[in-house]
Coordinates of N, CA and C in Angstrom, one line a residue:
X101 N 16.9 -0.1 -14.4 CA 17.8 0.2 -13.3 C 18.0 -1.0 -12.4
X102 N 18.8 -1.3 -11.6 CA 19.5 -2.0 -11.1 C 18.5 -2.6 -9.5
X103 N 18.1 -4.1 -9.6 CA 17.1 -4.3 -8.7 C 15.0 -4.3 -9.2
X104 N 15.2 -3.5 -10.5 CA 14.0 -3.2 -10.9 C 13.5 -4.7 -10.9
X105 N 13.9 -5.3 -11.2 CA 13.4 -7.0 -11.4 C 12.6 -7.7 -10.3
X106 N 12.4 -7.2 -9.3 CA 12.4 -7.7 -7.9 C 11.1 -7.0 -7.5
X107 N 10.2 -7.2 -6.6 CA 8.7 -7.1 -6.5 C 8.0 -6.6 -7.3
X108 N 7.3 -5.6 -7.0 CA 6.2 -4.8 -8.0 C 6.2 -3.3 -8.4
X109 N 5.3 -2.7 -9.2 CA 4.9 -1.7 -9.3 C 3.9 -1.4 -9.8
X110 N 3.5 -0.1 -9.1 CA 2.1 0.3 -9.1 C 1.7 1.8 -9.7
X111 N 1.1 2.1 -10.3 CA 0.6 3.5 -11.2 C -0.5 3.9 -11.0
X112 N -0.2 5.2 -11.0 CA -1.9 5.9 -10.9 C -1.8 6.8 -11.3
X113 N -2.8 7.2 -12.5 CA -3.0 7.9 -13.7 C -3.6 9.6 -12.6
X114 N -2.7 10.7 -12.7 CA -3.5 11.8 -12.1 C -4.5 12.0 -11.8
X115 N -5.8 11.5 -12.9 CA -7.1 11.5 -13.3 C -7.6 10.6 -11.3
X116 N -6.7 9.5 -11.4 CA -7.4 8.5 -10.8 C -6.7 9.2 -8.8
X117 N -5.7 10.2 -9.2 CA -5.4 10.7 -7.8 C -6.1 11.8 -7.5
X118 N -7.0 12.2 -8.6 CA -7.9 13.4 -8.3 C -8.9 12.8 -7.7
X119 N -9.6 11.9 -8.7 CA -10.7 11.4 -8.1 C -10.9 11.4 -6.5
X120 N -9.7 10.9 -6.1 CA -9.6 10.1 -4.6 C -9.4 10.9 -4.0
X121 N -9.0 11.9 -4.0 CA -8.7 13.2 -3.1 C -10.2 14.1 -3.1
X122 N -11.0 13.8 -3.9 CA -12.5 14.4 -3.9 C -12.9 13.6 -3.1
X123 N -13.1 12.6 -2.6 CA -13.8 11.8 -1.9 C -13.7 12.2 -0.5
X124 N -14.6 12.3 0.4 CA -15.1 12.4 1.9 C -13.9 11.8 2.5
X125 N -13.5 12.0 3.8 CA -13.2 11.4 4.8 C -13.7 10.0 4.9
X126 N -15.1 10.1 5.2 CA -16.4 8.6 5.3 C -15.8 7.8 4.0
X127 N -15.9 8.6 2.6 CA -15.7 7.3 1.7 C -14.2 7.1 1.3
X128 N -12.9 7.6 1.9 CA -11.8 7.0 2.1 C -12.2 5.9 2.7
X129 N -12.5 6.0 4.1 CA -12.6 4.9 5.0 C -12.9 3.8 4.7
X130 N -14.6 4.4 4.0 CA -14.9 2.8 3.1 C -14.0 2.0 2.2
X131 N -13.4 2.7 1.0 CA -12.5 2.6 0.9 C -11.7 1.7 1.0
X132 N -10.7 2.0 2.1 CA -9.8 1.3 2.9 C -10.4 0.0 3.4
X133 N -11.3 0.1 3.9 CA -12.2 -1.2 4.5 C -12.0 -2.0 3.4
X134 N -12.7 -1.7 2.7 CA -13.1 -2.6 1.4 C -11.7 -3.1 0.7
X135 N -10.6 -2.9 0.7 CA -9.1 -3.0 0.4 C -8.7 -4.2 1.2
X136 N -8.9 -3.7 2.7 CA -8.3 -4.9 3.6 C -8.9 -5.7 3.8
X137 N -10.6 -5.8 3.3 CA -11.0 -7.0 3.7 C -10.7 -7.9 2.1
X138 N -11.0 -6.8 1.2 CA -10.5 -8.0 0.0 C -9.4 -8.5 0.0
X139 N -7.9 -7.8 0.6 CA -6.5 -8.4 0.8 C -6.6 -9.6 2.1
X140 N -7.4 -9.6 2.8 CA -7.5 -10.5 3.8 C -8.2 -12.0 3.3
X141 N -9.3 -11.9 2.5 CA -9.5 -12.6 1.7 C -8.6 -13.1 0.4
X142 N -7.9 -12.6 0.0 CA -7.2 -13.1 -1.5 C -5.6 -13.4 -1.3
X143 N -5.2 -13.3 0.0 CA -4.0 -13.4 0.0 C -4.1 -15.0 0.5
X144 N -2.8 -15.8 0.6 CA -3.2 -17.2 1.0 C -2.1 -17.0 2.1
X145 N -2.3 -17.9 3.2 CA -1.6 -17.5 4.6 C -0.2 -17.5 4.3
X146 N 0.3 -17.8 3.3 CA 2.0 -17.6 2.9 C 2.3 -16.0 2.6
X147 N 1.4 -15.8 2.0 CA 1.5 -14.6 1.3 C 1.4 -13.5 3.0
X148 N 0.5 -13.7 3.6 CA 0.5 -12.8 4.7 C 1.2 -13.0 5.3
X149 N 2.1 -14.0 5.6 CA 3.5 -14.3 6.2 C 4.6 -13.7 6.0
X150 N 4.4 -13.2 4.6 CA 5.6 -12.2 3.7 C 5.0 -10.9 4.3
X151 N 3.6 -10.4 3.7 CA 3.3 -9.1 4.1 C 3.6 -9.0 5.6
X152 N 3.5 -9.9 6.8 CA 3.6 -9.2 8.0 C 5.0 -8.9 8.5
X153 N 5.9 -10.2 8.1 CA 7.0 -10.1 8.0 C 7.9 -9.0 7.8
X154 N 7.8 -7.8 6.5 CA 7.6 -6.6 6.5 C 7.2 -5.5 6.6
X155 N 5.8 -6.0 7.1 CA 5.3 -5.0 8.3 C 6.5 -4.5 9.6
X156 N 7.0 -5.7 10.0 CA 6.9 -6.2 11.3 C 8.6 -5.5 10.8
X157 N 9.5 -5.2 9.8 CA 11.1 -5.0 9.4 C 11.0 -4.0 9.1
X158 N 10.2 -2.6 8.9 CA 10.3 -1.8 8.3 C 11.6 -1.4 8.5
X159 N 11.9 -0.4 7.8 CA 13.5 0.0 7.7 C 12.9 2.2 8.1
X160 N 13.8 3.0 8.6 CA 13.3 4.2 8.3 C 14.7 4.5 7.7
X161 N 14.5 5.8 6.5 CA 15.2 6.1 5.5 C 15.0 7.7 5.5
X162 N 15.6 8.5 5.1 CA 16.2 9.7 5.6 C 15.6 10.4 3.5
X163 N 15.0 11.1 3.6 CA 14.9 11.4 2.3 C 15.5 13.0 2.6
X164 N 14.3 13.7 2.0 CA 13.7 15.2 2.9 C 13.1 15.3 3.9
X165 N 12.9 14.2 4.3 CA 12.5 13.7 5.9 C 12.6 12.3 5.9
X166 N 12.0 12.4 7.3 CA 12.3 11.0 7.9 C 10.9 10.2 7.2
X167 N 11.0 8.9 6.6 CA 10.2 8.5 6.7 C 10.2 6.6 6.7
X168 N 8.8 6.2 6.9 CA 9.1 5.0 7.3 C 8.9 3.7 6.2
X169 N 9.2 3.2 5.7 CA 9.0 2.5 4.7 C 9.1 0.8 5.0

């Protein structure tokens, strides 16, 4: 489809959305920790200049609700 060429995509096998939905409150969090410090680490300050940059533009889009992307 039209645009597919342009950033990424990402998958996750049901198996691997169960898993994660079994996990505690506490070990989401860890989790998440462990995500941002490894992306804070591996990105190079260009790269975070793109991510905040779109942080910083989100767009909101109207599906079945509002949401913010």
């Amino acid at each position: 489809s039209k645009g597919m060429n342009k950033g990424f995509r990402y998958t996750l096998e049901k198996e691997d959305i169960g898993n994660y939905m079994k996990l505690s409150d506490e070990e989401k969090l860890n989790w998440l920790e462990e995500v941002v410090s490894f992306t804070e680490k591996a990105l190079t300050p260009k790269e975070k200049k793109v991510r905040d940059y779109f942080r910083d533009n989100r767009e909101t889009v109207k599906n079945d609700e509002e949401q913010n992307i």
